[in-house]
Amino acid sequence: MPIRQRKIALMGFRSVGKSSVTIQYVENHFVDSYDPTIENTFQKNHKINGQDYVLDVVDTAGQDEYSILPQTYFMSVDGYILVYSVNSRKSFDVVKIIHDKLLDMKGNIKVPVILVGNKRDVAEQFPGEREVSEDEAKGLARKWEVPFMETSAKEHENLFRPVKDIHYLAHCTCTYDS
Ligand SMILES: Nc1nc2c(ncn2[C@@H]2O[C@H](COP(=O)(O)OP(=O)(O)OP(=O)(O)O)[C@@H](O)[C@H]2O)c(=O)[nH]1
């Protein structure tokens, strides 16, 4: 079977951990320093149900509510991982705005998205710092009908369920059997 190539992009507010999640997922280590990203693309191979996939994983520059998203993010990306940080309400608001923009640009067709609440370890260690509850995020994911998970890039916790979640993104099916 020929190898299939897919492109997925991580998007979200600044400093929520998009690069850390990407690097942990692709290279299995945690980067403690903060170096704002312009844009980086990584590759990861997956075999899913006997089919080989090459995933281009695009780690985007942090967005805010005013960011104008480049056309390339709409034209050539198959699926999106929208990342917020569980200790930042603002970053949760920003993923909602990004989601609206994606739907708008794609013509309101459902877009394959995974919602990720990163820095779970911070909320576990300092519960007072949590600004977005798991229940609220689950509610949003239910409304969007997309998979959701809280992760910790630092603790390498829950970094996607590769077969199930990546399969969903790679196939762009827009339906998710939770
Ligand atoms: N405690 C903790 N810190 C994290 C986690 N993920 C990222 N960080 C830290 O948060 C800071 C920002 O992480 P980045 O991965 O650079 O964030 P980003 O979203 O790529 O940032 P931009 O490039 O500005 O958009 C860094 O200091 C990371 O070490 C996590 O799961 N837990």
PDB file of N, CA, C and O and ligand atoms in Angstrom, residues 13-20 30-34 36-37 61-62 118-119 121-122 152-154, ligand 1:
ATOM      1  N   PHE A  13      -3.180  29.825  21.737  1.00  0.00           N
ATOM      2  CA  PHE A  13      -2.594  31.047  22.287  1.00  0.00           C
ATOM      3  C   PHE A  13      -1.102  30.835  22.566  1.00  0.00           C
ATOM      4  O   PHE A  13      -0.629  29.703  22.664  1.00  0.00           O
ATOM      5  N   ARG A  14      -0.394  31.940  22.775  1.00  0.00           N
ATOM      6  CA  ARG A  14       1.043  31.877  23.069  1.00  0.00           C
ATOM      7  C   ARG A  14       1.312  31.131  24.377  1.00  0.00           C
ATOM      8  O   ARG A  14       0.556  31.276  25.346  1.00  0.00           O
ATOM      9  N   SER A  15       2.355  30.358  24.364  1.00  0.00           N
ATOM     10  CA  SER A  15       2.906  29.778  25.587  1.00  0.00           C
ATOM     11  C   SER A  15       2.021  28.707  26.247  1.00  0.00           C
ATOM     12  O   SER A  15       2.211  28.382  27.419  1.00  0.00           O
ATOM     13  N   VAL A  16       1.056  28.182  25.509  1.00  0.00           N
ATOM     14  CA  VAL A  16       0.217  27.124  26.091  1.00  0.00           C
ATOM     15  C   VAL A  16       0.927  25.769  26.063  1.00  0.00           C
ATOM     16  O   VAL A  16       0.481  24.812  26.708  1.00  0.00           O
ATOM     17  N   GLY A  17       2.012  25.697  25.270  1.00  0.00           N
ATOM     18  CA  GLY A  17       2.776  24.443  25.217  1.00  0.00           C
ATOM     19  C   GLY A  17       2.676  23.719  23.878  1.00  0.00           C
ATOM     20  O   GLY A  17       2.935  22.518  23.812  1.00  0.00           O
ATOM     21  N   LYS A  18       2.355  24.437  22.808  1.00  0.00           N
ATOM     22  CA  LYS A  18       2.244  23.769  21.500  1.00  0.00           C
ATOM     23  C   LYS A  18       3.568  23.116  21.095  1.00  0.00           C
ATOM     24  O   LYS A  18       3.597  21.971  20.664  1.00  0.00           O
ATOM     25  N   SER A  19       4.662  23.863  21.263  1.00  0.00           N
ATOM     26  CA  SER A  19       5.965  23.290  20.879  1.00  0.00           C
ATOM     27  C   SER A  19       6.304  22.125  21.793  1.00  0.00           C
ATOM     28  O   SER A  19       6.802  21.083  21.338  1.00  0.00           O
ATOM     29  N   SER A  20       6.024  22.278  23.068  1.00  0.00           N
ATOM     30  CA  SER A  20       6.369  21.215  24.026  1.00  0.00           C
ATOM     31  C   SER A  20       5.578  19.945  23.739  1.00  0.00           C
ATOM     32  O   SER A  20       6.115  18.838  23.785  1.00  0.00           O
ATOM     33  N   PHE A  30      11.015  16.600  26.859  1.00  0.00           N
ATOM     34  CA  PHE A  30      10.382  17.853  27.253  1.00  0.00           C
ATOM     35  C   PHE A  30      11.399  18.987  27.222  1.00  0.00           C
ATOM     36  O   PHE A  30      12.518  18.842  27.718  1.00  0.00           O
ATOM     37  N   VAL A  31      10.988  20.095  26.627  1.00  0.00           N
ATOM     38  CA  VAL A  31      11.868  21.268  26.580  1.00  0.00           C
ATOM     39  C   VAL A  31      11.372  22.253  27.630  1.00  0.00           C
ATOM     40  O   VAL A  31      10.243  22.735  27.550  1.00  0.00           O
ATOM     41  N   ASP A  32      12.230  22.541  28.586  1.00  0.00           N
ATOM     42  CA  ASP A  32      11.803  23.361  29.727  1.00  0.00           C
ATOM     43  C   ASP A  32      11.833  24.857  29.422  1.00  0.00           C
ATOM     44  O   ASP A  32      11.127  25.643  30.033  1.00  0.00           O
ATOM     45  N   SER A  33      12.636  25.233  28.434  1.00  0.00           N
ATOM     46  CA  SER A  33      12.795  26.670  28.178  1.00  0.00           C
ATOM     47  C   SER A  33      11.654  27.165  27.291  1.00  0.00           C
ATOM     48  O   SER A  33      10.965  26.380  26.633  1.00  0.00           O
ATOM     49  N   TYR A  34      11.479  28.477  27.269  1.00  0.00           N
ATOM     50  CA  TYR A  34      10.434  29.046  26.419  1.00  0.00           C
ATOM     51  C   TYR A  34      11.059  29.866  25.305  1.00  0.00           C
ATOM     52  O   TYR A  34      11.741  30.852  25.558  1.00  0.00           O
ATOM     53  N   PRO A  36       9.655  31.479  21.838  1.00  0.00           N
ATOM     54  CA  PRO A  36       8.462  31.641  20.985  1.00  0.00           C
ATOM     55  C   PRO A  36       8.699  31.104  19.577  1.00  0.00           C
ATOM     56  O   PRO A  36       9.745  31.349  18.976  1.00  0.00           O
ATOM     57  N   THR A  37       7.713  30.375  19.075  1.00  0.00           N
ATOM     58  CA  THR A  37       7.853  29.721  17.772  1.00  0.00           C
ATOM     59  C   THR A  37       7.438  30.659  16.652  1.00  0.00           C
ATOM     60  O   THR A  37       6.471  31.403  16.790  1.00  0.00           O
ATOM     61  N   ALA A  61       3.019  29.498  15.128  1.00  0.00           N
ATOM     62  CA  ALA A  61       3.271  30.615  16.046  1.00  0.00           C
ATOM     63  C   ALA A  61       2.000  30.859  16.850  1.00  0.00           C
ATOM     64  O   ALA A  61       0.893  30.710  16.329  1.00  0.00           O
ATOM     65  N   GLY A  62       2.155  31.231  18.132  1.00  0.00           N
ATOM     66  CA  GLY A  62       0.980  31.455  18.977  1.00  0.00           C
ATOM     67  C   GLY A  62       0.027  32.495  18.388  1.00  0.00           C
ATOM     68  O   GLY A  62       0.467  33.486  17.807  1.00  0.00           O
ATOM     69  N   ASN A 118      -3.560  21.549  27.927  1.00  0.00           N
ATOM     70  CA  ASN A 118      -2.203  21.183  28.368  1.00  0.00           C
ATOM     71  C   ASN A 118      -1.898  21.760  29.761  1.00  0.00           C
ATOM     72  O   ASN A 118      -2.676  22.521  30.317  1.00  0.00           O
ATOM     73  N   LYS A 119      -0.773  21.363  30.302  1.00  0.00           N
ATOM     74  CA  LYS A 119      -0.252  21.783  31.623  1.00  0.00           C
ATOM     75  C   LYS A 119      -1.119  21.248  32.753  1.00  0.00           C
ATOM     76  O   LYS A 119      -1.329  21.915  33.773  1.00  0.00           O
ATOM     77  N   ASP A 121      -0.314  19.049  34.765  1.00  0.00           N
ATOM     78  CA  ASP A 121       0.541  18.886  35.960  1.00  0.00           C
ATOM     79  C   ASP A 121       0.498  20.124  36.849  1.00  0.00           C
ATOM     80  O   ASP A 121       0.559  20.024  38.081  1.00  0.00           O
ATOM     81  N   VAL A 122       0.382  21.314  36.235  1.00  0.00           N
ATOM     82  CA  VAL A 122       0.351  22.551  37.022  1.00  0.00           C
ATOM     83  C   VAL A 122      -0.910  22.555  37.893  1.00  0.00           C
ATOM     84  O   VAL A 122      -0.866  22.855  39.086  1.00  0.00           O
ATOM     85  N   SER A 152      -0.131  16.643  29.814  1.00  0.00           N
ATOM     86  CA  SER A 152       1.018  17.342  30.364  1.00  0.00           C
ATOM     87  C   SER A 152       2.206  16.994  29.495  1.00  0.00           C
ATOM     88  O   SER A 152       2.666  15.853  29.507  1.00  0.00           O
ATOM     89  N   ALA A 153       2.678  17.980  28.738  1.00  0.00           N
ATOM     90  CA  ALA A 153       3.887  17.732  27.943  1.00  0.00           C
ATOM     91  C   ALA A 153       5.047  17.450  28.891  1.00  0.00           C
ATOM     92  O   ALA A 153       5.929  16.655  28.609  1.00  0.00           O
ATOM     93  N   LYS A 154       5.001  18.102  30.055  1.00  0.00           N
ATOM     94  CA  LYS A 154       6.100  17.944  31.015  1.00  0.00           C
ATOM     95  C   LYS A 154       6.174  16.515  31.553  1.00  0.00           C
ATOM     96  O   LYS A 154       7.243  15.920  31.630  1.00  0.00           O
TER      97      LYS A 154
HETATM   98  N1  LIG B   1       4.492  22.671  33.783  1.00  0.00           N
HETATM   99  C1  LIG B   1       4.364  22.586  32.455  1.00  0.00           C
HETATM  100  N2  LIG B   1       4.976  23.488  31.663  1.00  0.00           N
HETATM  101  C2  LIG B   1       4.815  23.356  30.330  1.00  0.00           C
HETATM  102  C3  LIG B   1       4.043  22.318  29.749  1.00  0.00           C
HETATM  103  N3  LIG B   1       4.072  22.470  28.407  1.00  0.00           N
HETATM  104  C4  LIG B   1       4.836  23.555  28.180  1.00  0.00           C
HETATM  105  N4  LIG B   1       5.289  24.083  29.319  1.00  0.00           N
HETATM  106  C5  LIG B   1       6.153  25.262  29.463  1.00  0.00           C
HETATM  107  O1  LIG B   1       5.420  26.407  29.000  1.00  0.00           O
HETATM  108  C6  LIG B   1       6.321  27.301  28.304  1.00  0.00           C
HETATM  109  C7  LIG B   1       5.789  27.547  26.892  1.00  0.00           C
HETATM  110  O2  LIG B   1       5.858  26.334  26.185  1.00  0.00           O
HETATM  111  P1  LIG B   1       5.955  26.293  24.590  1.00  0.00           P
HETATM  112  O3  LIG B   1       5.868  24.866  24.200  1.00  0.00           O
HETATM  113  O4  LIG B   1       7.107  27.069  24.094  1.00  0.00           O
HETATM  114  O5  LIG B   1       4.591  27.068  24.211  1.00  0.00           O
HETATM  115  P2  LIG B   1       4.045  27.464  22.775  1.00  0.00           P
HETATM  116  O6  LIG B   1       2.569  27.342  22.836  1.00  0.00           O
HETATM  117  O7  LIG B   1       4.730  26.675  21.699  1.00  0.00           O
HETATM  118  O8  LIG B   1       4.458  28.992  22.687  1.00  0.00           O
HETATM  119  P3  LIG B   1       4.477  29.978  21.392  1.00  0.00           P
HETATM  120  O9  LIG B   1       5.560  29.513  20.493  1.00  0.00           O
HETATM  121  O10 LIG B   1       4.721  31.344  21.941  1.00  0.00           O
HETATM  122  O11 LIG B   1       3.132  29.912  20.762  1.00  0.00           O
HETATM  123  C8  LIG B   1       7.694  26.649  28.338  1.00  0.00           C
HETATM  124  O12 LIG B   1       8.433  27.195  29.408  1.00  0.00           O
HETATM  125  C9  LIG B   1       7.410  25.176  28.596  1.00  0.00           C
HETATM  126  O13 LIG B   1       8.460  24.514  29.241  1.00  0.00           O
HETATM  127  C10 LIG B   1       3.407  21.364  30.614  1.00  0.00           C
HETATM  128  O14 LIG B   1       2.705  20.426  30.223  1.00  0.00           O
HETATM  129  N5  LIG B   1       3.597  21.566  31.972  1.00  0.00           N
END
